Amino acid sequence: MVVRKVITGAFLFCVVTFGAFILFDAALGINEGLSVILAIALGLSTEFLYRKFTA
């Protein structure tokens, strides 16, 4: 069960981070460096919320 939670959290982090980067960089036209920082922050917060609510 722990392995499943870790794999799901990592997959969720990757999907949200990649999607947010594409959204910020390509769709909204924000600077690439800032897009990376914002996407990682959004991915980490999503994984944190996933782990918090699936305890």
Short mmCIF file of N, CA and C in Angstrom, two decimals:
data_model
loop_
_atom_site.label_atom_id
_atom_site.label_comp_id
_atom_site.label_asym_id
_atom_site.label_seq_id
_atom_site.Cartn_x
_atom_site.Cartn_y
_atom_site.Cartn_z
N MET A 1 0.82 -1.19 0.00
CA MET A 1 0.00 0.00 0.00
C MET A 1 0.87 1.26 0.00
N VAL A 2 1.98 1.21 0.72
CA VAL A 2 2.87 2.37 0.77
C VAL A 2 3.51 2.61 -0.59
N VAL A 3 3.91 1.53 -1.26
CA VAL A 3 4.53 1.68 -2.58
C VAL A 3 3.52 2.26 -3.56
N ARG A 4 2.30 1.81 -3.48
CA ARG A 4 1.25 2.33 -4.36
C ARG A 4 1.03 3.83 -4.13
N LYS A 5 1.05 4.25 -2.87
CA LYS A 5 0.86 5.66 -2.53
C LYS A 5 2.03 6.50 -3.05
N VAL A 6 3.24 6.00 -2.92
CA VAL A 6 4.42 6.73 -3.40
C VAL A 6 4.41 6.84 -4.92
N ILE A 7 4.09 5.76 -5.60
CA ILE A 7 4.06 5.78 -7.06
C ILE A 7 2.95 6.70 -7.56
N THR A 8 1.79 6.64 -6.94
CA THR A 8 0.69 7.53 -7.33
C THR A 8 1.04 8.98 -7.07
N GLY A 9 1.67 9.26 -5.93
CA GLY A 9 2.09 10.63 -5.63
C GLY A 9 3.12 11.15 -6.60
N ALA A 10 4.08 10.31 -6.97
CA ALA A 10 5.10 10.72 -7.93
C ALA A 10 4.49 10.96 -9.31
N PHE A 11 3.58 10.09 -9.71
CA PHE A 11 2.91 10.27 -11.00
C PHE A 11 2.09 11.56 -11.00
N LEU A 12 1.37 11.79 -9.93
CA LEU A 12 0.56 13.01 -9.81
C LEU A 12 1.44 14.25 -9.86
N PHE A 13 2.59 14.20 -9.16
CA PHE A 13 3.53 15.32 -9.18
C PHE A 13 4.01 15.59 -10.60
N CYS A 14 4.39 14.54 -11.32
CA CYS A 14 4.90 14.72 -12.69
C CYS A 14 3.84 15.28 -13.63
N VAL A 15 2.64 14.76 -13.55
CA VAL A 15 1.57 15.22 -14.44
C VAL A 15 1.21 16.67 -14.16
N VAL A 16 1.04 17.02 -12.89
CA VAL A 16 0.67 18.39 -12.54
C VAL A 16 1.80 19.36 -12.88
N THR A 17 3.03 18.98 -12.59
CA THR A 17 4.16 19.86 -12.88
C THR A 17 4.32 20.09 -14.38
N PHE A 18 4.24 19.03 -15.16
CA PHE A 18 4.37 19.18 -16.61
C PHE A 18 3.22 20.00 -17.18
N GLY A 19 2.01 19.69 -16.75
CA GLY A 19 0.85 20.44 -17.24
C GLY A 19 0.90 21.91 -16.86
N ALA A 20 1.32 22.19 -15.63
CA ALA A 20 1.42 23.58 -15.19
C ALA A 20 2.51 24.32 -15.96
N PHE A 21 3.63 23.64 -16.23
CA PHE A 21 4.69 24.29 -16.99
C PHE A 21 4.21 24.64 -18.40
N ILE A 22 3.54 23.70 -19.05
CA ILE A 22 3.01 23.98 -20.38
C ILE A 22 2.01 25.12 -20.34
N LEU A 23 1.15 25.12 -19.34
CA LEU A 23 0.16 26.19 -19.20
C LEU A 23 0.83 27.54 -18.99
N PHE A 24 1.77 27.61 -18.05
CA PHE A 24 2.40 28.88 -17.73
C PHE A 24 3.29 29.38 -18.87
N ASP A 25 4.05 28.47 -19.48
CA ASP A 25 5.02 28.89 -20.49
C ASP A 25 4.37 29.13 -21.85
N ALA A 26 3.65 28.14 -22.35
CA ALA A 26 3.12 28.25 -23.71
C ALA A 26 1.81 29.03 -23.77
N ALA A 27 0.90 28.72 -22.89
CA ALA A 27 -0.42 29.35 -22.98
C ALA A 27 -0.45 30.77 -22.44
N LEU A 28 0.18 30.98 -21.29
CA LEU A 28 0.13 32.31 -20.67
C LEU A 28 1.32 33.20 -21.04
N GLY A 29 2.39 32.60 -21.55
CA GLY A 29 3.54 33.38 -22.00
C GLY A 29 4.41 33.93 -20.88
N ILE A 30 4.39 33.28 -19.72
CA ILE A 30 5.23 33.72 -18.60
C ILE A 30 6.67 33.29 -18.88
N ASN A 31 7.63 34.02 -18.32
CA ASN A 31 9.05 33.71 -18.48
C ASN A 31 9.32 32.23 -18.14
N GLU A 32 10.25 31.61 -18.87
CA GLU A 32 10.50 30.18 -18.71
C GLU A 32 11.00 29.82 -17.31
N GLY A 33 11.91 30.61 -16.77
CA GLY A 33 12.43 30.33 -15.43
C GLY A 33 11.35 30.43 -14.37
N LEU A 34 10.54 31.45 -14.47
CA LEU A 34 9.43 31.62 -13.52
C LEU A 34 8.40 30.51 -13.70
N SER A 35 8.19 30.08 -14.93
CA SER A 35 7.25 28.99 -15.19
C SER A 35 7.70 27.70 -14.51
N VAL A 36 9.00 27.43 -14.55
CA VAL A 36 9.54 26.23 -13.90
C VAL A 36 9.33 26.29 -12.39
N ILE A 37 9.64 27.43 -11.80
CA ILE A 37 9.48 27.59 -10.35
C ILE A 37 8.02 27.44 -9.94
N LEU A 38 7.13 28.09 -10.67
CA LEU A 38 5.70 28.00 -10.35
C LEU A 38 5.17 26.58 -10.54
N ALA A 39 5.62 25.91 -11.59
CA ALA A 39 5.15 24.55 -11.86
C ALA A 39 5.61 23.58 -10.77
N ILE A 40 6.86 23.71 -10.34
CA ILE A 40 7.36 22.83 -9.27
C ILE A 40 6.63 23.11 -7.96
N ALA A 41 6.39 24.38 -7.67
CA ALA A 41 5.65 24.72 -6.45
C ALA A 41 4.24 24.14 -6.49
N LEU A 42 3.59 24.23 -7.63
CA LEU A 42 2.25 23.68 -7.77
C LEU A 42 2.26 22.15 -7.66
N GLY A 43 3.26 21.52 -8.26
CA GLY A 43 3.38 20.06 -8.17
C GLY A 43 3.62 19.58 -6.75
N LEU A 44 4.50 20.28 -6.02
CA LEU A 44 4.77 19.90 -4.63
C LEU A 44 3.56 20.10 -3.74
N SER A 45 2.85 21.19 -3.94
CA SER A 45 1.66 21.41 -3.12
C SER A 45 0.57 20.39 -3.43
N THR A 46 0.46 19.99 -4.69
CA THR A 46 -0.51 18.95 -5.05
C THR A 46 -0.16 17.62 -4.39
N GLU A 47 1.12 17.25 -4.43
CA GLU A 47 1.52 16.00 -3.80
C GLU A 47 1.34 16.07 -2.28
N PHE A 48 1.62 17.22 -1.69
CA PHE A 48 1.41 17.38 -0.25
C PHE A 48 -0.07 17.18 0.11
N LEU A 49 -0.95 17.79 -0.66
CA LEU A 49 -2.38 17.64 -0.39
C LEU A 49 -2.85 16.20 -0.62
N TYR A 50 -2.29 15.54 -1.64
CA TYR A 50 -2.63 14.14 -1.90
C TYR A 50 -2.24 13.27 -0.70
N ARG A 51 -1.02 13.46 -0.20
CA ARG A 51 -0.58 12.65 0.94
C ARG A 51 -1.35 12.98 2.21
N LYS A 52 -1.73 14.24 2.37
CA LYS A 52 -2.47 14.64 3.57
C LYS A 52 -3.87 14.02 3.60
N PHE A 53 -4.55 14.02 2.47
CA PHE A 53 -5.93 13.56 2.45
C PHE A 53 -6.09 12.08 2.13
N THR A 54 -5.01 11.37 1.90
CA THR A 54 -5.10 9.92 1.68
C THR A 54 -4.39 9.15 2.78
N ALA A 55 -4.30 9.72 3.94
CA ALA A 55 -3.62 9.07 5.07
C ALA A 55 -4.40 7.91 5.56
#
